[in-house]
Amino acid sequence: MELLWQSKAAAAFVAVTVLGNWLVGPADAPVWIRLLVVLAAFLATVVLRHRRALLAAVKMLPRDYKMLRVYWKALRMARKFEASGATAVTAAEENARNWADKTCFKFEDRTWTYREVNEYSNRVARAFQALGVGHGDVVALIESNRIEYICVWLGLAKLGAVTALINRNLRDSPLTHTINVAKAKVVLFGVEYEDAVSEVRDNLPAVSRYLRLSDGVGCPPAADWFSDVVPMLDAQSVDNPVAARPPGPKDPLMYIYTSGTTGLPKAAVISHFRLQFWALGCMLQAGMTPGKDLLYCALPMYHAAAGAYACSLALIHGVPVAFAPKFSASKYWADCARHGATCAQYIGEICRFLVLAPASPHDRQHGVRALVGNGMSPGVWKSVQDKFGVKDVFEFYGSTEGNFMLTNLEGKIGSIGFMPCVLPRSLWPVDLVRVDEDSGELIRDDVSGLCLRCKPGEPGMIVGRIQDRFKTTEFRGYLDRKATDKKVGRDVFSQGDRYFLSGDVAVMDEYGYMYFKDRIGDTYRWKGENVSTAEVETVMTGVLLPFGVRELAAYGVRVPGHEGRPGMAALADPERRADLDVLAKQLSRKLPSYARPLFVRLCTSLPMTGTHKVSKVPLQKEGFDAVTNDDPIFVFDSRTTTYVPLTDAILADIKENRMRI
């Protein structure tokens, strides 16, 4: 078809040129007229050759204009931060002076003003300064959601120290790894994490001091291996401290760890400047303004969405945030109403939990006009808006360590954002590049050695251009230099360029909208076809949501004697409400045979990361062999097109290759 249109374009060029020359008449016609004829022929050729792109650009002009306005406004504000040399500390202290008695944070029944946040942070800074903590020292923080959590890292930042935000759910070797990789000098933990820290103390050679942040209510006395920091804080002045070496905009502020669904967590470096810039795009996209809006956040503070994005919104940009101790589907909308939230934050599977929660009078008795976040399943998008009366959903795409963000301004269901049609892709800092989905290697042209941009409908990896001269597009990466280098693609579209490799595969339509397809490594290959687990999960969600299945995960498993990996799905269905006959029928209708999960496992619950994402590695390791787990497992019977229990006899037939799968 492309060759056909190329021939039509060439024919149009010739036809318009001949016709034009005939119309202008004699051979002695002015040269400029003949040049106009050639120009007209050229334009006709361009229109025919790029008709789809031109039509898309015209159709999407209002959308792109709106997005470019937001983009340039955010860029101007970021450049203003950069030029001023401001840090998270100086910005927060200035806001404490200007908005001293205005609400900064809310938590349960308490409101924290900007003055109170700054004063508590000053106590933290002075207490740790007295302990010898200074510029460049790292403090590992393990604590539940509370406003003091934010004040701790802000206070440490005033000394130029760095806070490692540790996943509070970690135990044993993963906990040891996260503390050691940060080279933490001090570990500060909440009361409920005392046992977890105590168990790994012998494996933390760099840690010289352990401190407990108690809540002051019936707290047991400190043990001989740690001290309670609260009495130290109470003894300090609330005045701003004088640091021997204050931090600069480029200095690290905190380490935030990647979720670690495919290995041990990596510590991403978050600078002072990045915290200031982080929330700008989504804040402007959702139209959040100080004095008018308030964001509700029920995410864990060790995660970037809460610990950096939401905190930046309040501390730096003046939009107050109400935090919850933890996510609760039954309390979510009641909390939004209690705090007067106009926007609410989501991530991962939170929206699925909300949709599945029993109906409540609070479902529509709230003032939330917009949901802001990432990872909403297309299968629940419309249900969220219909059930809770939320007008707008602002989905965005980004990563903790990444150097770019995509935003979905128009509420296009399922889209993670878009690239503007009115600009050549070479001018935009984000692109989609062809990749081998099995190996994760970029596919390069045999002649030039450069990478190939994806066409609409063609899956590829999302990449972001690295430009060190702009802080907004630099890539700080991880503490592990080797891990950082692996995320950088070189000579991608031109010699010498560098791009951040997201590791995420997406598909772009002809209007520039991007749709998440999968994380490289989460796909499985079966019967010669690559299968997207995200696509399988989306279809299964639509089938199983009416049965109340709260979580599910699709992944590939090894079968002896077979190449590739057939699909398996684990369902969190403790009450066994899922109708597997309906599931088999619908999957047979909606998915090709190679994509349909061969095995289904019914679980009480699924292993989750701290960001409400299913951790698939344990499930993959357990496989489909009933010997390794106690959950009922079913296998798809192609003869009856139903899922039947996986008996010992069937298992033996599969392993001995006597059963066709």
C-alpha positions as MATLAB code, in Angstrom:
seq = 'MELLWQSKAAAAFVAVTVLGNWLVGPADAPVWIRLLVVLAAFLATVVLRHRRALLAAVKMLPRDYKMLRVYWKALRMARKFEASGATAVTAAEENARNWADKTCFKFEDRTWTYREVNEYSNRVARAFQALGVGHGDVVALIESNRIEYICVWLGLAKLGAVTALINRNLRDSPLTHTINVAKAKVVLFGVEYEDAVSEVRDNLPAVSRYLRLSDGVGCPPAADWFSDVVPMLDAQSVDNPVAARPPGPKDPLMYIYTSGTTGLPKAAVISHFRLQFWALGCMLQAGMTPGKDLLYCALPMYHAAAGAYACSLALIHGVPVAFAPKFSASKYWADCARHGATCAQYIGEICRFLVLAPASPHDRQHGVRALVGNGMSPGVWKSVQDKFGVKDVFEFYGSTEGNFMLTNLEGKIGSIGFMPCVLPRSLWPVDLVRVDEDSGELIRDDVSGLCLRCKPGEPGMIVGRIQDRFKTTEFRGYLDRKATDKKVGRDVFSQGDRYFLSGDVAVMDEYGYMYFKDRIGDTYRWKGENVSTAEVETVMTGVLLPFGVRELAAYGVRVPGHEGRPGMAALADPERRADLDVLAKQLSRKLPSYARPLFVRLCTSLPMTGTHKVSKVPLQKEGFDAVTNDDPIFVFDSRTTTYVPLTDAILADIKENRMRI';
ca = [
       0.000    0.000    0.000;
       2.874    2.378    0.829;
       4.462    1.705   -2.571;
       1.127    2.405   -4.202;
       0.858    5.800   -2.558;
       4.474    6.593   -3.368;
       3.732    5.919   -7.028;
       0.608    8.057   -6.819;
       2.626   10.881   -5.277;
       5.230   10.659   -8.050;
       2.486   10.598  -10.685;
       0.877   13.643   -9.071;
       4.175   15.527   -9.212;
       4.560   14.799  -12.923;
       0.901   15.517  -13.710;
       0.792   18.852  -11.878;
       4.086   19.921  -13.451;
       2.939   19.072  -16.991;
      -0.490   20.613  -16.489;
       0.955   23.747  -15.000;
       3.443   24.219  -17.804;
       0.663   23.752  -20.348;
      -1.484   26.342  -18.602;
       1.230   28.968  -18.429;
       1.479   28.782  -22.187;
       4.506   29.851  -24.227;
       8.008   28.729  -23.484;
       9.093   32.284  -22.741;
       6.823   32.522  -19.656;
       8.580   34.119  -16.639;
      10.812   31.829  -14.627;
       9.001   32.631  -11.378;
       5.747   31.278  -12.818;
       7.386   28.007  -13.719;
       8.919   27.854  -10.247;
       5.445   28.270   -8.773;
       4.282   25.355  -10.914;
       7.074   23.159   -9.594;
       6.312   24.281   -6.010;
       2.638   23.421   -6.470;
       3.627   20.014   -7.798;
       5.904   19.491   -4.796;
       3.157   20.467   -2.332;
       0.709   18.114   -4.037;
       3.268   15.339   -3.684;
       3.787   16.067    0.008;
       0.048   16.089    0.679;
      -0.432   12.746   -1.025;
       2.636   11.185    0.571;
       1.893   12.382    4.105;
      -1.856   12.762    3.949;
      -2.541   10.804    7.163;
       0.012   12.724    9.215;
      -1.266   16.063    7.913;
      -4.887   15.173    8.659;
      -3.919   14.013   12.145;
      -1.995   17.252   12.762;
      -5.004   19.324   11.743;
      -7.413   17.260   13.821;
      -5.183   17.290   16.915;
      -4.196   20.973   16.654;
      -6.342   22.116   19.645;
      -4.999   19.278   21.793;
      -1.397   19.903   20.809;
      -1.715   23.646   21.316;
      -3.051   23.059   24.834;
      -0.279   20.628   25.636;
       2.472   22.850   24.256;
       1.192   25.726   26.396;
       1.419   23.544   29.507;
       4.828   22.249   28.444;
       6.348   25.667   27.843;
       4.868   27.099   31.023;
       6.339   24.227   33.044;
       9.662   24.687   31.256;
       9.724   28.409   32.041;
       9.004   27.750   35.692;
      11.715   25.089   35.793;
      14.232   27.417   34.188;
      13.275   30.031   36.766;
      14.121   27.566   39.572;
      17.358   26.709   37.800;
      18.398   30.336   37.328;
      17.619   31.261   40.939;
      19.777   28.478   42.338;
      16.921   27.490   44.639;
      16.934   24.177   46.473;
      14.102   22.255   48.101;
      15.299   23.775   51.381;
      15.348   27.435   50.303;
      12.010   27.080   48.504;
      10.352   25.472   51.540;
      11.782   28.085   53.917;
      10.605   30.926   51.686;
       7.105   29.451   51.599;
       7.184   29.102   55.392;
       7.819   32.843   55.585;
       5.227   33.815   52.967;
       2.488   31.317   53.889;
       3.313   30.732   57.558;
      -0.215   30.018   58.792;
      -1.641   28.465   55.638;
      -2.305   24.748   55.387;
       0.586   22.735   54.040;
      -0.400   19.166   54.986;
      -3.317   17.350   56.561;
      -3.084   13.986   58.255;
      -6.092   12.356   59.866;
      -7.439   14.982   62.299;
      -4.437   17.318   62.313;
      -3.578   20.216   60.038;
       0.074   21.218   59.616;
       0.840   24.787   58.570;
       3.935   25.790   56.637;
       5.370   27.259   59.842;
       4.845   24.023   61.785;
       6.442   21.901   59.057;
       9.474   24.188   58.909;
       9.856   24.322   62.690;
       9.743   20.544   63.082;
      12.231   20.202   60.228;
      14.534   22.676   61.974;
      14.432   20.554   65.130;
      15.379   17.515   63.062;
      18.245   19.375   61.403;
      19.665   20.630   64.708;
      19.339   17.244   66.414;
      21.169   15.402   63.660;
      23.728   18.171   63.364;
      24.548   17.598   67.032;
      25.036   13.914   66.219;
      27.639   14.778   63.595;
      25.495   14.302   60.481;
      26.502   16.681   57.699;
      26.774   17.253   53.984;
      26.713   14.046   51.955;
      25.895   11.728   54.864;
      23.069    9.267   54.260;
      20.269    8.460   56.701;
      18.040    5.454   55.970;
      14.414    6.180   56.916;
      11.997    3.324   57.649;
       8.656    4.627   58.806;
       4.918    4.582   58.137;
       3.038    7.464   56.588;
       3.025   10.505   58.877;
       3.898   14.154   58.345;
       6.985   13.759   60.542;
       8.320   11.491   57.770;
       8.436   14.482   55.410;
       9.877   16.760   58.083;
      12.714   14.289   58.671;
      14.035   14.318   55.111;
      13.480   18.066   54.809;
      15.393   18.658   58.046;
      18.251   16.419   56.933;
      18.328   18.250   53.599;
      19.032   21.494   55.454;
      22.364   19.955   56.456;
      23.106   18.754   52.929;
      22.455   15.174   54.072;
      20.605   12.619   51.945;
      17.644   10.492   53.031;
      17.193    6.970   51.670;
      13.452    6.260   51.626;
      13.316    2.573   52.527;
      10.344    0.390   51.651;
       8.848   -0.341   55.057;
       7.640   -3.768   53.938;
      11.142   -5.123   53.385;
      12.673   -7.700   55.639;
      15.859   -9.755   55.792;
      18.182   -9.610   52.753;
      16.166   -7.076   50.691;
      16.197   -4.696   53.656;
      19.905   -5.282   54.149;
      20.526   -4.581   50.469;
      18.638   -1.284   50.361;
      20.424    0.105   53.417;
      23.862   -1.066   52.331;
      23.570    0.123   48.740;
      22.845    3.639   50.055;
      25.927    3.517   52.318;
      23.746    4.759   55.169;
      25.512    6.120   58.230;
      22.372    6.276   60.372;
      19.149    4.245   60.382;
      16.023    5.991   61.657;
      13.016    3.724   62.089;
       9.484    3.776   63.451;
       8.384    1.760   66.463;
       6.763   -1.036   64.450;
       9.960   -1.650   62.444;
      12.256   -2.198   65.413;
      12.276   -5.988   65.005;
      12.966   -5.811   61.269;
      15.971   -3.545   61.796;
      17.245   -5.573   64.729;
      17.303   -8.741   62.613;
      19.661   -7.223   60.027;
      21.960   -5.128   62.246;
      24.836   -7.563   61.976;
      24.817   -7.184   58.192;
      25.043   -3.370   58.134;
      28.747   -2.567   58.579;
      28.508    1.094   57.501;
      25.785    2.017   60.007;
      27.183    3.679   63.124;
      23.961    4.765   64.827;
      20.376    3.542   65.154;
      17.575    5.908   66.117;
      13.881    5.324   66.758;
      11.174    7.836   65.907;
       8.508    7.077   68.488;
       4.993    8.447   68.544;
       5.073    9.167   72.281;
       1.993    7.060   73.063;
       2.726    4.019   75.227;
       6.069    3.537   73.516;
       8.365    0.942   75.132;
      11.757    2.179   76.350;
      14.687    2.156   73.969;
      16.870   -0.934   73.811;
      20.626   -0.810   74.319;
      21.376   -0.750   70.572;
      19.351    2.340   69.646;
      18.293    5.725   70.999;
      14.947    7.473   70.837;
      15.209   10.612   68.731;
      12.083   12.362   70.056;
      13.694   13.679   73.291;
      16.558   14.982   71.151;
      14.095   16.848   68.937;
      12.227   18.339   71.885;
      15.445   19.885   73.161;
      16.184   21.777   69.946;
      15.390   25.307   68.779;
      12.831   25.873   66.021;
      15.039   28.460   64.264;
      16.538   27.689   60.867;
      19.903   25.928   61.344;
      23.207   27.155   59.978;
      24.753   24.373   57.903;
      28.504   24.152   57.441;
      27.919   23.375   53.780;
      24.360   24.010   52.520;
      23.130   21.894   49.597;
      23.019   23.097   45.996;
      20.373   22.455   43.313;
      22.381   19.585   41.788;
      23.082   17.864   45.105;
      21.186   14.671   45.936;
      18.201   15.191   48.198;
      16.953   11.631   48.570;
      17.275    8.118   47.229;
      14.065    6.469   46.070;
      14.127    2.813   45.178;
      12.640    1.194   42.127;
       9.872   -1.271   42.928;
      12.069   -4.313   42.434;
       9.523   -6.604   40.732;
      12.353   -8.222   38.761;
      15.244   -8.206   41.191;
      16.694   -6.274   44.093;
      15.699   -2.602   44.332;
      17.975    0.055   42.811;
      18.449    3.444   44.467;
      17.516    6.292   42.103;
      19.155    9.650   42.834;
      16.703   12.534   43.293;
      18.269   15.996   43.283;
      16.971   19.178   44.918;
      16.140   20.600   41.513;
      14.194   17.546   40.428;
      11.946   17.678   43.466;
      11.034   21.244   42.555;
      10.371   20.364   38.934;
       8.677   17.004   39.537;
       5.097   18.122   40.120;
       4.924   20.962   37.618;
       3.592   19.041   34.621;
       0.715   17.305   36.393;
      -0.089   20.358   38.504;
      -0.526   22.520   35.418;
      -2.235   19.735   33.491;
      -4.896   19.293   36.182;
      -5.154   23.039   36.771;
      -4.283   22.770   40.456;
      -3.775   26.170   42.077;
      -2.814   27.303   45.619;
      -5.732   28.455   47.731;
      -8.235   26.611   45.558;
      -7.208   22.970   45.386;
      -6.149   20.220   47.778;
      -4.752   16.816   46.780;
      -5.612   13.615   48.625;
      -2.863   10.984   48.683;
      -3.090    7.506   50.209;
       0.149    6.170   48.736;
       3.208    5.103   50.747;
       5.656    7.930   51.355;
       8.677    5.840   50.415;
       7.337    5.812   46.870;
       8.097    8.612   44.414;
       4.427    9.440   43.798;
       3.883   10.384   47.438;
       7.359   10.978   48.839;
       8.440   13.296   46.039;
       5.568   14.324   43.750;
       2.878   15.001   46.363;
       5.336   16.542   48.820;
       6.695   18.837   46.118;
       3.187   19.975   45.314;
       2.703   21.263   48.861;
       6.186   22.284   49.994;
       7.284   23.969   46.773;
       4.157   24.942   44.829;
       1.668   25.807   47.566;
      -1.045   23.226   46.835;
      -1.815   21.511   50.175;
      -1.894   17.712   50.409;
      -3.899   15.470   52.729;
      -2.099   12.191   53.408;
      -3.649    8.988   54.701;
      -1.835    6.453   56.923;
      -2.472    3.860   54.206;
      -4.816    3.176   51.342;
      -8.308    2.032   52.302;
     -10.993    1.541   49.672;
     -13.744    1.943   52.282;
     -12.321    5.233   53.621;
     -10.993    6.768   50.404;
     -13.944    8.965   49.437;
     -14.915    9.723   53.035;
     -11.388   11.018   53.605;
     -11.578   13.106   50.439;
     -14.790   14.710   51.694;
     -13.432   15.214   55.236;
     -10.317   17.000   54.013;
     -12.047   18.983   51.269;
      -9.986   17.415   48.484;
     -10.561   18.608   44.934;
      -8.055   16.197   43.376;
      -7.000   12.686   44.367;
      -3.960   10.647   43.495;
      -3.895    7.035   42.346;
      -1.369    4.477   41.184;
      -1.410    0.858   40.103;
      -4.455   -1.130   41.144;
      -5.990    1.396   43.543;
      -8.792    2.276   41.131;
      -9.713   -1.390   40.693;
     -10.052   -1.724   44.476;
     -12.259    1.370   44.578;
     -14.572    0.074   41.858;
     -14.922   -3.304   43.576;
     -15.623   -1.797   46.996;
     -19.267   -1.957   48.206;
     -21.367    1.071   47.366;
     -21.220    3.849   49.947;
     -22.986    7.199   50.432;
     -19.535    8.789   50.209;
     -19.036    7.545   46.637;
     -20.469   10.787   45.270;
     -20.555   12.983   48.348;
     -17.164   14.535   47.789;
     -15.625   17.444   45.911;
     -13.048   15.560   43.851;
     -13.086   16.848   40.293;
     -10.003   15.057   39.010;
      -7.944   11.928   39.557;
      -4.221   12.250   38.868;
      -1.842    9.324   38.612;
      -0.562    6.486   36.517;
      -1.260    2.828   35.877;
      -5.071    2.922   35.632;
      -6.338   -0.136   33.812;
      -8.441    0.649   30.725;
     -10.910   -1.915   32.023;
     -11.848    0.202   35.066;
     -11.311    3.732   33.711;
     -14.932    4.430   32.737;
     -16.257    2.570   35.788;
     -14.319    4.911   38.080;
     -15.797    7.996   36.463;
     -19.333    6.613   36.370;
     -19.389    5.245   39.928;
     -17.742    8.192   41.659;
     -18.773   11.103   39.449;
     -15.204   12.247   38.814;
     -15.113   14.500   35.787;
     -11.476   14.165   34.719;
      -8.801   11.488   34.844;
      -5.284   12.772   34.186;
      -3.126    9.759   33.473;
       0.593   10.326   33.146;
       3.585    8.149   32.435;
       6.949    8.473   34.095;
       9.435    6.613   36.216;
      11.317    7.306   39.425;
      14.669    7.532   37.680;
      13.513    8.711   34.238;
      14.130   12.074   32.582;
      10.753   12.638   30.925;
       7.027   12.425   31.456;
       4.070   11.796   29.168;
       0.665   13.229   30.021;
      -2.854   12.450   28.848;
      -4.551   15.830   28.817;
      -7.734   14.747   27.087;
      -8.763   11.798   29.245;
      -8.312    9.399   26.343;
      -9.213    6.051   27.916;
      -6.231    3.741   28.144;
      -3.674    6.248   26.900;
      -0.589    7.046   28.983;
       0.009   10.295   27.098;
       0.823   11.463   23.608;
       3.367   13.060   21.323;
       2.200   16.195   19.498;
       1.361   15.732   15.828;
       2.215   19.324   14.926;
       5.925   18.869   15.609;
       8.420   16.620   13.845;
       9.307   13.734   16.134;
      12.980   14.691   15.951;
      12.188   17.917   17.841;
      10.374   16.192   20.720;
      12.446   14.802   23.622;
      10.421   11.577   23.840;
      10.149    8.916   21.169;
       9.277    5.307   20.434;
      12.037    3.084   19.070;
      11.957   -0.438   17.677;
      13.229   -3.061   20.115;
      13.609   -6.808   20.403;
      11.013   -7.518   23.073;
      12.716  -10.751   24.116;
      16.235   -9.435   24.650;
      15.476   -5.749   25.220;
      18.079   -4.788   22.600;
      17.401   -1.813   20.340;
      16.957   -2.735   16.679;
      19.365   -0.825   14.446;
      19.558   -0.152   10.733;
      22.048   -2.437    8.990;
      23.597    0.433    7.031;
      23.621    3.467    9.334;
      23.763    1.571   12.616;
      21.150    3.949   14.042;
      17.885    2.973   15.666;
      14.520    2.932   13.917;
      11.538    5.028   14.991;
       8.306    3.092   15.328;
       5.444    3.741   12.959;
       1.863    4.045   14.259;
       0.650    0.649   15.404;
       4.168   -0.718   15.782;
       5.247   -1.554   19.373;
       8.490   -0.099   20.648;
      10.368    1.105   23.716;
       9.712    4.570   25.106;
      12.941    6.573   25.253;
      13.827   10.073   26.454;
      16.622   12.268   25.082;
      19.367   13.025   27.610;
      20.635   16.618   27.512;
      22.938   17.415   30.401;
      22.885   21.152   29.709;
      19.226   21.183   30.809;
      18.437   19.882   34.284;
      14.945   18.937   33.102;
      16.324   16.327   30.686;
      19.423   15.130   32.500;
      19.610   11.544   33.743;
      21.102   11.073   37.210;
      20.363    7.360   37.251;
      21.186    5.157   40.215;
      23.886    4.907   42.834;
      25.051    1.829   40.954;
      26.991    3.218   37.986;
      26.782   -0.027   36.030;
      23.007   -0.094   36.433;
      22.893    3.537   35.260;
      24.940    2.796   32.140;
      22.585   -0.035   31.206;
      19.724    2.455   31.036;
      21.486    4.720   28.529;
      21.240    4.120   24.780;
      23.944    5.741   22.667;
      23.932    6.718   18.971;
      20.185    6.200   18.874;
      19.007    8.589   16.143;
      22.288   10.382   15.439;
      25.935    9.854   16.248;
      26.772   10.943   19.780;
      23.233   11.293   21.109;
      22.080    9.581   24.307;
      18.639    8.402   25.370;
      17.194    7.062   28.604;
      15.867    3.558   27.996;
      12.639    3.132   29.925;
      12.323   -0.618   29.390;
       8.611   -0.099   28.736;
       6.947   -1.069   25.477;
       4.109    1.028   24.104;
       2.147    1.425   20.897;
       1.326    4.782   19.320;
      -1.734    5.415   17.148;
      -1.873    7.789   14.198;
      -2.865   10.690   16.476;
       0.191   10.312   18.699;
      -1.622    8.685   21.630;
       0.523    6.079   23.368;
      -0.791    2.933   24.994;
       1.254    0.899   27.440;
       1.842   -2.600   26.105;
       4.238   -4.228   28.533;
       7.398   -4.072   30.509;
      10.234   -5.768   28.671;
      10.723   -9.059   30.416;
       7.036   -9.383   31.347;
       6.056  -10.630   27.925;
       5.993  -14.304   27.158;
       6.504  -16.099   23.872;
       4.281  -19.030   22.990;
       3.677  -20.813   19.718;
       6.030  -18.393   17.965;
       4.159  -15.297   19.131;
       5.018  -12.618   21.671;
       2.167  -12.133   24.123;
       1.616   -8.947   26.104;
       0.704   -9.715   29.694;
      -0.892   -6.274   29.987;
      -3.230   -7.044   27.116;
      -4.194  -10.401   28.617;
      -4.786   -8.797   32.004;
      -6.971   -6.086   30.485;
      -9.229   -8.653   28.814;
      -9.387  -10.805   31.932;
     -10.213   -7.778   34.062;
     -13.227   -7.026   31.925;
     -14.442  -10.621   32.293;
     -13.732  -11.097   36.006;
     -14.578   -7.682   37.433;
     -18.301   -8.545   37.758;
     -17.316  -11.577   39.869;
     -15.383   -9.391   42.322;
     -11.884  -10.607   41.491;
      -9.699   -7.910   43.015;
      -6.304   -8.669   41.513;
      -4.874  -10.817   38.778;
      -1.567  -11.352   37.057;
      -0.617  -12.968   33.766;
       2.863  -14.362   33.140;
       4.693  -17.090   31.268;
       5.761  -20.409   32.765;
       8.195  -23.091   31.649;
       6.787  -26.441   30.474;
       9.187  -29.371   30.061;
       9.639  -30.392   26.466;
       8.205  -27.197   24.989;
       9.862  -24.106   23.597;
       8.696  -20.778   24.852;
       6.328  -20.252   27.743;
       2.564  -20.703   27.763;
       0.558  -18.207   29.748;
      -0.609  -18.613   33.291;
      -2.926  -16.361   35.274;
      -3.105  -16.053   39.045;
      -6.357  -14.685   40.448;
      -6.814  -13.246   43.921;
     -10.145  -14.914   44.586;
     -10.347  -16.040   48.227;
     -14.087  -16.657   48.022;
     -13.811  -18.584   44.738;
     -16.375  -16.391   43.028;
     -14.824  -16.470   39.566;
     -16.765  -18.495   36.990;
     -14.063  -20.292   35.028;
     -16.531  -21.510   32.417;
     -17.424  -17.915   31.597;
     -13.741  -17.005   31.651;
     -12.820  -19.780   29.223;
     -15.627  -18.843   26.875;
     -14.779  -15.152   26.869;
     -11.021  -15.677   26.523;
     -11.590  -18.054   23.608;
     -13.616  -15.319   21.982;
     -11.436  -12.316   22.812;
      -7.892  -13.669   22.654;
      -5.971  -15.712   20.087;
      -5.186  -19.248   21.211;
      -1.501  -18.478   21.851;
      -2.390  -15.567   24.157;
      -5.022  -17.385   26.201;
      -3.590  -18.504   29.570;
      -3.095  -22.240   29.601;
      -3.174  -22.380   33.408;
      -5.285  -20.536   35.982;
      -4.381  -20.464   39.652;
      -6.871  -19.389   42.321;
      -5.105  -17.617   45.196;
      -6.176  -16.059   48.446;
      -3.971  -13.068   47.663;
      -1.139  -12.126   45.314;
       2.353  -10.925   46.261;
       2.437   -7.141   45.931;
       5.091   -4.431   45.834;
       4.744   -1.277   47.909;
       3.280    0.541   44.891;
       0.275   -1.763   44.587;
       1.713   -3.722   41.682;
       1.729   -7.491   41.569;
       5.193   -9.011   41.974;
       5.221  -11.733   39.337;
       8.626  -13.263   40.012;
       7.473  -15.464   42.941;
       4.486  -16.628   40.913;
       6.670  -17.502   37.937;
       9.067  -19.452   40.120;
       6.232  -21.500   41.633;
       4.944  -22.311   38.159;
       1.986  -24.609   37.531;
       3.165  -27.645   39.476;
       0.739  -28.273   42.330;
       3.614  -29.708   44.374;
       5.071  -26.217   44.870;
       1.886  -24.562   46.123;
      -1.416  -25.351   47.796;
      -3.669  -23.271   45.551;
      -6.070  -25.001   43.149;
      -4.761  -24.892   39.574;
      -6.779  -25.373   36.411;
      -5.652  -26.136   32.878;
      -7.372  -25.257   29.621;
      -8.792  -28.335   27.904;
      -8.854  -27.615   24.165;
     -11.284  -30.483   23.577;
     -14.004  -29.070   25.801;
     -12.776  -25.425   25.660;
     -13.064  -25.209   29.445;
     -10.720  -24.973   32.394;
     -10.505  -28.287   34.261;
      -8.694  -29.118   37.516;
      -5.028  -29.928   37.044;
      -4.911  -33.503   38.366;
      -1.805  -35.610   38.888;
      -2.691  -37.592   35.773;
      -3.022  -34.483   33.597;
       0.172  -33.047   35.058;
       2.025  -36.227   34.159;
       0.602  -36.134   30.632;
       1.802  -32.541   30.203;
       5.277  -33.271   31.513;
       5.594  -36.386   29.349;
       4.256  -34.501   26.337;
       1.284  -36.828   26.015;
      -1.208  -33.967   26.206;
      -1.391  -31.428   23.431;
      -1.136  -27.931   24.794;
];
